PDB file of C-alpha atoms in Angstrom:
ATOM      1  CA  MET W1266     147.407  -4.696 -59.016  1.00 62.00           C
ATOM      2  CA  PRO W1267     146.495  -1.889 -61.349  1.00 66.00           C
ATOM      3  CA  ALA W1268     143.809  -2.300 -63.146  1.00 61.00           C
ATOM      4  CA  SER W1269     144.837  -2.758 -67.032  1.00 67.00           C
ATOM      5  CA  GLY W1270     143.533  -0.544 -69.830  1.00 75.00           C
ATOM      6  CA  THR W1271     143.420   2.485 -67.282  1.00 84.00           C
ATOM      7  CA  PHE W1272     146.171   5.330 -66.065  1.00 92.00           C
ATOM      8  CA  ASN W1273     147.312   3.647 -62.746  1.00 94.00           C
ATOM      9  CA  TRP W1274     150.326   4.993 -60.587  1.00 95.00           C
ATOM     10  CA  GLU W1275     151.829   3.944 -57.200  1.00 96.00           C
ATOM     11  CA  THR W1276     155.195   5.233 -55.343  1.00 97.00           C
ATOM     12  CA  SER W1277     158.391   2.879 -55.349  1.00 97.00           C
ATOM     13  CA  GLU W1278     161.206   2.322 -52.567  1.00 97.00           C
ATOM     14  CA  ARG W1279     163.651   1.554 -55.030  1.00 97.00           C
ATOM     15  CA  TRP W1280     166.696   3.911 -55.960  1.00 98.00           C
ATOM     16  CA  VAL W1281     166.608   4.760 -59.771  1.00 98.00           C
ATOM     17  CA  ARG W1282     169.509   6.664 -61.619  1.00 98.00           C
ATOM     18  CA  GLY W1283     169.688   7.257 -65.671  1.00 97.00           C
ATOM     19  CA  THR W1284     172.317   8.769 -67.088  1.00 96.00           C
ATOM     20  CA  ARG W1285     173.526   9.808 -70.526  1.00 94.00           C
ATOM     21  CA  GLY W1286     177.247  10.719 -71.155  1.00 92.00           C
ATOM     22  CA  GLY W1287     178.695   9.830 -68.273  1.00 94.00           C
ATOM     23  CA  VAL W1288     176.114  12.704 -66.763  1.00 97.00           C
ATOM     24  CA  THR W1289     173.263  11.525 -64.147  1.00 98.00           C
ATOM     25  CA  VAL W1290     170.032  13.193 -65.425  1.00 98.00           C
ATOM     26  CA  VAL W1291     167.884  11.232 -62.809  1.00 98.00           C
ATOM     27  CA  ASP W1292     168.534  10.194 -59.403  1.00 98.00           C
ATOM     28  CA  SER W1293     165.585   9.436 -57.634  1.00 98.00           C
ATOM     29  CA  ARG W1294     164.883   7.516 -54.124  1.00 98.00           C
ATOM     30  CA  HIS W1295     160.983   8.474 -54.540  1.00 98.00           C
ATOM     31  CA  PRO W1296     160.284   7.396 -58.356  1.00 98.00           C
ATOM     32  CA  VAL W1297     156.933   6.701 -59.308  1.00 98.00           C
ATOM     33  CA  LEU W1298     155.793   3.697 -61.011  1.00 97.00           C
ATOM     34  CA  VAL W1299     153.279   4.677 -63.684  1.00 96.00           C
ATOM     35  CA  TRP W1300     150.977   2.494 -66.071  1.00 95.00           C
ATOM     36  CA  GLU W1301     149.331   4.325 -69.130  1.00 92.00           C
ATOM     37  CA  ALA W1302     146.146   3.111 -70.489  1.00 89.00           C
ATOM     38  CA  SER W1303     147.596   2.415 -73.741  1.00 83.00           C
ATOM     39  CA  HIS W1304     150.387   0.601 -72.753  1.00 82.00           C
ATOM     40  CA  PRO W1305     151.023  -2.758 -71.072  1.00 82.00           C
ATOM     41  CA  VAL W1306     154.341  -2.002 -69.270  1.00 88.00           C
ATOM     42  CA  PRO W1307     155.245   0.621 -66.759  1.00 93.00           C
ATOM     43  CA  ARG W1308     157.082   3.764 -67.028  1.00 93.00           C
ATOM     44  CA  TYR W1309     158.849   5.738 -63.949  1.00 96.00           C
ATOM     45  CA  ALA W1310     157.931   9.262 -63.429  1.00 97.00           C
ATOM     46  CA  PHE W1311     160.273  11.359 -60.777  1.00 98.00           C
ATOM     47  CA  PRO W1312     160.381  14.720 -58.564  1.00 98.00           C
ATOM     48  CA  GLU W1313     161.081  17.306 -60.376  1.00 97.00           C
ATOM     49  CA  ALA W1314     163.418  17.773 -57.587  1.00 98.00           C
ATOM     50  CA  GLU W1315     165.643  14.904 -58.328  1.00 98.00           C
ATOM     51  CA  VAL W1316     165.740  14.971 -62.218  1.00 98.00           C
ATOM     52  CA  ARG W1317     168.463  17.376 -63.792  1.00 98.00           C
ATOM     53  CA  ALA W1318     165.987  20.196 -64.869  1.00 95.00           C
ATOM     54  CA  ASP W1319     168.924  22.497 -65.942  1.00 97.00           C
ATOM     55  CA  LEU W1320     169.323  20.283 -68.520  1.00 98.00           C
ATOM     56  CA  LEU W1321     165.714  20.539 -69.865  1.00 98.00           C
ATOM     57  CA  ARG W1322     164.215  22.709 -72.239  1.00 97.00           C
ATOM     58  CA  PRO W1323     160.470  23.217 -73.503  1.00 96.00           C
ATOM     59  CA  ALA W1324     160.162  21.152 -76.243  1.00 95.00           C
ATOM     60  CA  ALA W1325     160.855  22.415 -80.120  1.00 95.00           C
ATOM     61  CA  ALA W1326     158.122  20.334 -81.827  1.00 93.00           C
ATOM     62  CA  PRO W1327     155.880  18.944 -78.748  1.00 92.00           C
ATOM     63  CA  PRO W1328     153.862  15.877 -80.120  1.00 87.00           C
ATOM     64  CA  ALA W1329     150.003  15.877 -80.765  1.00 77.00           C
ATOM     65  CA  THR W1330     148.351  15.865 -77.317  1.00 68.00           C
ATOM     66  CA  GLY W1331     146.683  12.601 -76.222  1.00 67.00           C
ATOM     67  CA  VAL W1332     150.233  11.141 -76.147  1.00 81.00           C
ATOM     68  CA  HIS W1333     151.147  10.109 -72.841  1.00 88.00           C
ATOM     69  CA  GLU W1334     147.689  10.348 -70.888  1.00 86.00           C
ATOM     70  CA  GLY W1335     146.800  13.903 -72.366  1.00 84.00           C
ATOM     71  CA  SER W1336     149.666  15.119 -71.253  1.00 89.00           C
ATOM     72  CA  THR W1337     150.567  18.871 -73.017  1.00 89.00           C
ATOM     73  CA  VAL W1338     154.278  20.097 -71.056  1.00 93.00           C
ATOM     74  CA  PHE W1339     157.127  17.688 -73.304  1.00 95.00           C
ATOM     75  CA  HIS W1340     160.626  18.388 -72.696  1.00 96.00           C
ATOM     76  CA  ASP W1341     163.619  18.540 -75.217  1.00 96.00           C
ATOM     77  CA  LEU W1342     166.843  16.772 -73.253  1.00 97.00           C
ATOM     78  CA  VAL W1343     169.944  19.210 -73.735  1.00 97.00           C
ATOM     79  CA  ILE W1344     173.423  17.392 -72.798  1.00 94.00           C
ATOM     80  CA  GLY W1345     176.865  17.114 -74.411  1.00 88.00           C
ATOM     81  CA  GLY W1346     176.179  19.521 -77.257  1.00 90.00           C
ATOM     82  CA  GLU W1347     173.067  17.621 -78.175  1.00 93.00           C
ATOM     83  CA  THR W1348     169.392  17.841 -78.536  1.00 95.00           C
ATOM     84  CA  VAL W1349     166.916  14.839 -77.701  1.00 93.00           C
ATOM     85  CA  ALA W1350     163.749  15.905 -78.569  1.00 93.00           C
ATOM     86  CA  ASN W1351     160.445  15.138 -76.640  1.00 93.00           C
ATOM     87  CA  ALA W1352     162.773  13.049 -74.378  1.00 94.00           C
ATOM     88  CA  ALA W1353     160.371  14.072 -71.307  1.00 96.00           C
ATOM     89  CA  TRP W1354     157.061  15.016 -70.330  1.00 95.00           C
ATOM     90  CA  SER W1355     155.160  16.119 -67.440  1.00 95.00           C
ATOM     91  CA  TYR W1356     151.387  14.193 -66.567  1.00 94.00           C
ATOM     92  CA  PRO W1357     148.161  16.284 -66.034  1.00 92.00           C
ATOM     93  CA  ALA W1358     147.381  13.734 -63.063  1.00 92.00           C
ATOM     94  CA  LEU W1359     150.897  13.532 -61.324  1.00 95.00           C
ATOM     95  CA  PRO W1360     151.839  17.403 -60.840  1.00 95.00           C
ATOM     96  CA  GLY W1361     155.444  18.124 -59.976  1.00 96.00           C
ATOM     97  CA  HIS W1362     156.998  14.808 -61.858  1.00 97.00           C
ATOM     98  CA  ILE W1363     158.747  14.383 -64.950  1.00 97.00           C
ATOM     99  CA  ALA W1364     158.782  11.168 -67.233  1.00 97.00           C
ATOM    100  CA  PHE W1365     161.254  10.298 -69.457  1.00 95.00           C
ATOM    101  CA  GLU W1366     161.298   8.049 -72.870  1.00 89.00           C
ATOM    102  CA  TRP W1367     162.709   4.598 -72.283  1.00 84.00           C
ATOM    103  CA  PHE W1368     161.378   3.154 -75.374  1.00 67.00           C
ATOM    104  CA  LEU W1369     159.275   3.623 -78.633  1.00 53.00           C
ATOM    105  CA  HIS W1370     161.330   6.730 -79.197  1.00 56.00           C
ATOM    106  CA  ASP W1371     163.038   7.808 -82.676  1.00 61.00           C
ATOM    107  CA  GLY W1372     166.671   7.419 -80.690  1.00 68.00           C
ATOM    108  CA  GLU W1373     168.302   6.393 -77.250  1.00 80.00           C
ATOM    109  CA  VAL W1374     167.198   9.038 -74.677  1.00 92.00           C
ATOM    110  CA  LEU W1375     169.322   8.157 -71.700  1.00 94.00           C
ATOM    111  CA  GLU W1376     171.973   5.457 -72.288  1.00 92.00           C
ATOM    112  CA  HIS W1377     171.953   3.781 -69.027  1.00 93.00           C
ATOM    113  CA  TRP W1378     169.209   2.781 -66.217  1.00 95.00           C
ATOM    114  CA  TYR W1379     169.996   1.578 -62.589  1.00 95.00           C
ATOM    115  CA  GLU W1380     167.808   0.281 -60.108  1.00 96.00           C
ATOM    116  CA  GLU W1381     170.013   0.572 -56.543  1.00 97.00           C
ATOM    117  CA  GLU W1382     173.202  -0.613 -58.912  1.00 95.00           C
ATOM    118  CA  GLU W1383     171.834  -3.154 -61.017  1.00 91.00           C
ATOM    119  CA  GLU W1384     171.598  -1.667 -65.021  1.00 90.00           C
ATOM    120  CA  ILE W1385     167.725  -2.534 -66.137  1.00 90.00           C
ATOM    121  CA  PHE W1386     166.781  -2.696 -69.688  1.00 87.00           C
ATOM    122  CA  VAL W1387     164.065  -1.600 -71.979  1.00 88.00           C
ATOM    123  CA  HIS W1388     161.455  -1.049 -69.407  1.00 91.00           C
ATOM    124  CA  PRO W1389     160.855  -0.764 -65.568  1.00 93.00           C
ATOM    125  CA  ARG W1390     160.193  -4.319 -64.310  1.00 93.00           C
ATOM    126  CA  ASP W1391     156.715  -4.896 -63.262  1.00 94.00           C
ATOM    127  CA  PRO W1392     156.409  -5.847 -59.429  1.00 94.00           C
ATOM    128  CA  TYR W1393     153.361  -7.243 -60.765  1.00 93.00           C
ATOM    129  CA  LYS W1394     154.817  -9.623 -63.390  1.00 93.00           C
ATOM    130  CA  ARG W1395     156.818 -12.972 -62.310  1.00 94.00           C
ATOM    131  CA  VAL W1396     158.945 -14.740 -64.909  1.00 96.00           C
ATOM    132  CA  ASP W1397     159.828 -18.350 -63.089  1.00 97.00           C
ATOM    133  CA  PRO W1398     162.439 -20.456 -64.881  1.00 98.00           C
ATOM    134  CA  VAL W1399     161.527 -23.675 -63.425  1.00 98.00           C
ATOM    135  CA  PRO W1400     163.588 -27.045 -64.092  1.00 98.00           C
ATOM    136  CA  GLY W1401     161.745 -29.902 -65.461  1.00 98.00           C
ATOM    137  CA  SER W1402     161.083 -33.635 -66.777  1.00 98.00           C
ATOM    138  CA  ARG W1403     158.812 -33.744 -69.179  1.00 98.00           C
ATOM    139  CA  HIS W1404     159.448 -35.035 -72.746  1.00 98.00           C
ATOM    140  CA  VAL W1405     159.821 -31.708 -74.668  1.00 98.00           C
ATOM    141  CA  ARG W1406     159.786 -32.455 -78.596  1.00 98.00           C
ATOM    142  CA  VAL W1407     160.176 -29.360 -80.999  1.00 98.00           C
ATOM    143  CA  GLU W1408     158.950 -29.992 -84.548  1.00 97.00           C
ATOM    144  CA  ILE W1409     159.287 -27.559 -88.103  1.00 95.00           C
ATOM    145  CA  GLY W1410     157.655 -28.249 -90.947  1.00 91.00           C
ATOM    146  CA  GLY W1411     157.088 -32.236 -89.342  1.00 92.00           C
ATOM    147  CA  ARG W1412     160.818 -32.451 -88.615  1.00 94.00           C
ATOM    148  CA  VAL W1413     162.089 -32.791 -85.608  1.00 97.00           C
ATOM    149  CA  VAL W1414     165.011 -30.429 -84.580  1.00 97.00           C
ATOM    150  CA  ALA W1415     165.053 -30.449 -80.875  1.00 98.00           C
ATOM    151  CA  GLU W1416     164.295 -33.300 -78.233  1.00 98.00           C
ATOM    152  CA  THR W1417     164.514 -33.437 -74.583  1.00 98.00           C
ATOM    153  CA  ARG W1418     163.668 -34.425 -71.248  1.00 98.00           C
ATOM    154  CA  ARG W1419     165.461 -31.586 -69.085  1.00 98.00           C
ATOM    155  CA  PRO W1420     163.511 -28.647 -70.075  1.00 98.00           C
ATOM    156  CA  VAL W1421     163.680 -25.596 -68.319  1.00 98.00           C
ATOM    157  CA  LEU W1422     160.220 -24.275 -68.007  1.00 98.00           C
ATOM    158  CA  LEU W1423     159.836 -20.387 -67.913  1.00 98.00           C
ATOM    159  CA  PHE W1424     156.610 -19.510 -66.374  1.00 97.00           C
ATOM    160  CA  GLU W1425     155.790 -15.535 -67.481  1.00 95.00           C
ATOM    161  CA  THR W1426     152.833 -13.595 -66.699  1.00 92.00           C
ATOM    162  CA  GLY W1427     150.889 -12.553 -69.518  1.00 88.00           C
ATOM    163  CA  LEU W1428     152.660 -14.775 -72.090  1.00 91.00           C
ATOM    164  CA  PRO W1429     152.471 -18.947 -73.039  1.00 94.00           C
ATOM    165  CA  THR W1430     155.189 -21.276 -71.217  1.00 97.00           C
ATOM    166  CA  ARG W1431     158.257 -21.001 -73.141  1.00 97.00           C
ATOM    167  CA  TYR W1432     160.272 -24.213 -73.255  1.00 98.00           C
ATOM    168  CA  TYR W1433     164.239 -23.979 -72.784  1.00 98.00           C
ATOM    169  CA  LEU W1434     166.100 -27.134 -74.111  1.00 98.00           C
ATOM    170  CA  PRO W1435     169.773 -27.754 -73.336  1.00 98.00           C
ATOM    171  CA  PRO W1436     172.114 -26.654 -76.107  1.00 98.00           C
ATOM    172  CA  GLU W1437     173.115 -30.403 -76.413  1.00 98.00           C
ATOM    173  CA  ASP W1438     169.476 -31.215 -77.291  1.00 98.00           C
ATOM    174  CA  VAL W1439     168.906 -28.792 -79.997  1.00 98.00           C
ATOM    175  CA  ASN W1440     170.298 -29.907 -83.608  1.00 98.00           C
ATOM    176  CA  LEU W1441     172.162 -26.574 -84.014  1.00 96.00           C
ATOM    177  CA  GLU W1442     173.427 -27.616 -86.941  1.00 96.00           C
ATOM    178  CA  LEU W1443     170.055 -26.647 -88.991  1.00 96.00           C
ATOM    179  CA  PHE W1444     170.293 -23.066 -87.800  1.00 96.00           C
ATOM    180  CA  GLU W1445     172.743 -20.496 -88.363  1.00 97.00           C
ATOM    181  CA  PRO W1446     173.100 -17.463 -85.830  1.00 97.00           C
ATOM    182  CA  THR W1447     171.812 -14.128 -87.004  1.00 97.00           C
ATOM    183  CA  ALA W1448     173.070 -10.594 -85.739  1.00 97.00           C
ATOM    184  CA  THR W1449     169.629  -9.805 -84.042  1.00 95.00           C
ATOM    185  CA  SER W1450     170.098  -9.233 -80.536  1.00 94.00           C
ATOM    186  CA  THR W1451     167.023  -8.051 -78.349  1.00 92.00           C
ATOM    187  CA  ARG W1452     166.850  -7.353 -74.542  1.00 91.00           C
ATOM    188  CA  CYS W1453     164.451  -8.211 -71.792  1.00 92.00           C
ATOM    189  CA  PRO W1454     164.397  -6.764 -68.160  1.00 93.00           C
ATOM    190  CA  TYR W1455     163.369  -9.871 -66.844  1.00 95.00           C
ATOM    191  CA  LYS W1456     166.256 -12.018 -68.682  1.00 95.00           C
ATOM    192  CA  GLY W1457     168.847 -10.233 -70.065  1.00 93.00           C
ATOM    193  CA  ILE W1458     170.368  -9.931 -73.439  1.00 93.00           C
ATOM    194  CA  ALA W1459     169.108 -12.404 -76.284  1.00 97.00           C
ATOM    195  CA  SER W1460     170.853 -13.862 -79.436  1.00 97.00           C
ATOM    196  CA  TYR W1461     169.111 -15.441 -82.335  1.00 98.00           C
ATOM    197  CA  TRP W1462     168.963 -18.061 -84.746  1.00 97.00           C
ATOM    198  CA  SER W1463     167.091 -18.479 -88.327  1.00 96.00           C
ATOM    199  CA  LEU W1464     166.451 -22.164 -89.956  1.00 95.00           C
ATOM    200  CA  ARG W1465     169.251 -22.241 -92.804  1.00 92.00           C
ATOM    201  CA  GLU W1466     166.820 -24.051 -95.018  1.00 84.00           C
ATOM    202  CA  GLY W1467     164.091 -20.781 -94.480  1.00 68.00           C
ATOM    203  CA  GLY W1468     161.254 -21.445 -96.205  1.00 73.00           C
ATOM    204  CA  SER W1469     157.895 -20.621 -94.431  1.00 80.00           C
ATOM    205  CA  VAL W1470     159.565 -20.511 -90.819  1.00 89.00           C
ATOM    206  CA  PRO W1471     160.014 -16.691 -89.870  1.00 92.00           C
ATOM    207  CA  ALA W1472     163.904 -15.597 -89.304  1.00 93.00           C
ATOM    208  CA  ASP W1473     165.183 -15.798 -85.646  1.00 95.00           C
ATOM    209  CA  VAL W1474     162.651 -18.538 -84.753  1.00 96.00           C
ATOM    210  CA  ALA W1475     165.110 -19.715 -81.606  1.00 97.00           C
ATOM    211  CA  TRP W1476     166.794 -17.357 -79.077  1.00 98.00           C
ATOM    212  CA  ALA W1477     168.791 -18.187 -75.989  1.00 98.00           C
ATOM    213  CA  TYR W1478     170.194 -15.953 -73.351  1.00 98.00           C
ATOM    214  CA  PRO W1479     174.098 -16.310 -73.187  1.00 97.00           C
ATOM    215  CA  ASP W1480     174.390 -14.280 -69.797  1.00 95.00           C
ATOM    216  CA  PRO W1481     171.384 -13.915 -68.273  1.00 95.00           C
ATOM    217  CA  ILE W1482     170.495 -11.411 -64.816  1.00 93.00           C
ATOM    218  CA  PRO W1483     171.068 -13.835 -61.926  1.00 92.00           C
ATOM    219  CA  ALA W1484     167.237 -14.279 -61.611  1.00 92.00           C
ATOM    220  CA  ALA W1485     167.029 -15.997 -64.922  1.00 96.00           C
ATOM    221  CA  GLU W1486     170.255 -17.985 -64.476  1.00 97.00           C
ATOM    222  CA  ARG W1487     168.749 -21.256 -64.879  1.00 98.00           C
ATOM    223  CA  ILE W1488     167.909 -20.446 -68.684  1.00 98.00           C
ATOM    224  CA  ARG W1489     171.300 -19.979 -69.242  1.00 98.00           C
ATOM    225  CA  ASP W1490     172.474 -20.832 -72.942  1.00 98.00           C
ATOM    226  CA  HIS W1491     169.265 -22.947 -73.296  1.00 98.00           C
ATOM    227  CA  VAL W1492     167.463 -22.772 -76.688  1.00 98.00           C
ATOM    228  CA  ALA W1493     163.575 -21.585 -76.893  1.00 98.00           C
ATOM    229  CA  PHE W1494     161.509 -21.621 -79.753  1.00 98.00           C
ATOM    230  CA  TYR W1495     158.873 -19.495 -80.695  1.00 96.00           C
ATOM    231  CA  ASN W1496     155.266 -21.531 -79.836  1.00 94.00           C
ATOM    232  CA  GLU W1497     153.537 -19.631 -81.981  1.00 94.00           C
ATOM    233  CA  VAL W1498     154.963 -20.501 -85.155  1.00 94.00           C
ATOM    234  CA  VAL W1499     156.596 -24.353 -84.802  1.00 96.00           C
ATOM    235  CA  ASP W1500     155.170 -27.248 -82.941  1.00 97.00           C
ATOM    236  CA  ILE W1501     156.108 -27.975 -79.512  1.00 98.00           C
ATOM    237  CA  VAL W1502     154.995 -31.533 -78.513  1.00 98.00           C
ATOM    238  CA  VAL W1503     154.951 -31.795 -74.466  1.00 98.00           C
ATOM    239  CA  ASP W1504     154.449 -35.659 -72.791  1.00 98.00           C
ATOM    240  CA  GLY W1505     153.013 -36.501 -76.352  1.00 97.00           C
ATOM    241  CA  VAL W1506     150.609 -34.032 -76.539  1.00 98.00           C
ATOM    242  CA  LYS W1507     150.676 -31.289 -79.565  1.00 97.00           C
ATOM    243  CA  LEU W1508     150.259 -27.595 -77.968  1.00 97.00           C
ATOM    244  CA  GLU W1509     148.018 -25.319 -79.744  1.00 96.00           C
ATOM    245  CA  ARG W1510     149.830 -22.663 -81.179  1.00 94.00           C
ATOM    246  CA  PRO W1511     149.159 -19.752 -78.970  1.00 92.00           C
ATOM    247  CA  VAL W1512     148.402 -16.045 -80.404  1.00 90.00           C
ATOM    248  CA  THR W1513     150.726 -13.359 -78.665  1.00 88.00           C
ATOM    249  CA  LEU W1514     151.823 -10.207 -79.069  1.00 83.00           C
ATOM    250  CA  PHE W1515     154.686 -11.859 -81.169  1.00 87.00           C
ATOM    251  CA  THR W1516     152.493 -13.636 -83.600  1.00 85.00           C
ATOM    252  CA  GLU W1517     152.045 -10.437 -86.471  1.00 82.00           C
ATOM    253  CA  ARG W1518     155.536  -9.722 -86.324  1.00 83.00           C
ATOM    254  CA  LEU W1519     156.422 -13.199 -86.783  1.00 85.00           C
ATOM    255  CA  LEU W1520     154.021 -14.162 -89.257  1.00 80.00           C
ATOM    256  CA  GLU W1521     155.127 -10.829 -91.630  1.00 77.00           C
ATOM    257  CA  SER W1522     158.438 -11.873 -91.402  1.00 65.00           C
TER     258      SER W1522
END
């Protein structure tokens, strides 16, 4: 497993493709998974021969040095009459390879990414990260401001490396009349596309406090339509024991909303 907080890479045997506007920009059978020291999730870098280099131009306005592990060679992507600034770069430690932005970019770079024949979102899946949805029989109660909003004895417990256990409850065991759906939608490479609810009364509870995956990827099928709540801002009682509210990478955003 790569050491966190350091620059690491390893080869992958997955067939990876990336497209924009129906044009295949990346078609690689020799991708390299890259972990940057400042990012907890991996990226891909590809051999130059497996990238449409003819669509790349030297970046007109490259970012300041120090971005992407000291990379100084950046590329704009020119395709379909559009120019995507700083869409790709080369790592000094990985000569002959080109990486593309997937996230933390002002706009979409490549519209679709595939591993083999499965579309993937947000970032490549980390081979050292597990996401296990496990059916359970624990008595789970969710409270907001002292009021019970959901209660079940048939949760699906989702164990995800680096995050607290999430408790996914059958929708019929959640008082959805207390909530209203929002327009928020997020993507997870391990679970799929999520839809959200906010508490109708609002108050001190952040918006989008609950979510579900109506059409999860096959590996997460067990959580289909089940509703989960952010442990960080609601009270979850499991078998009579109130859980401590964890501090996670979501906490700051939730408390500011």
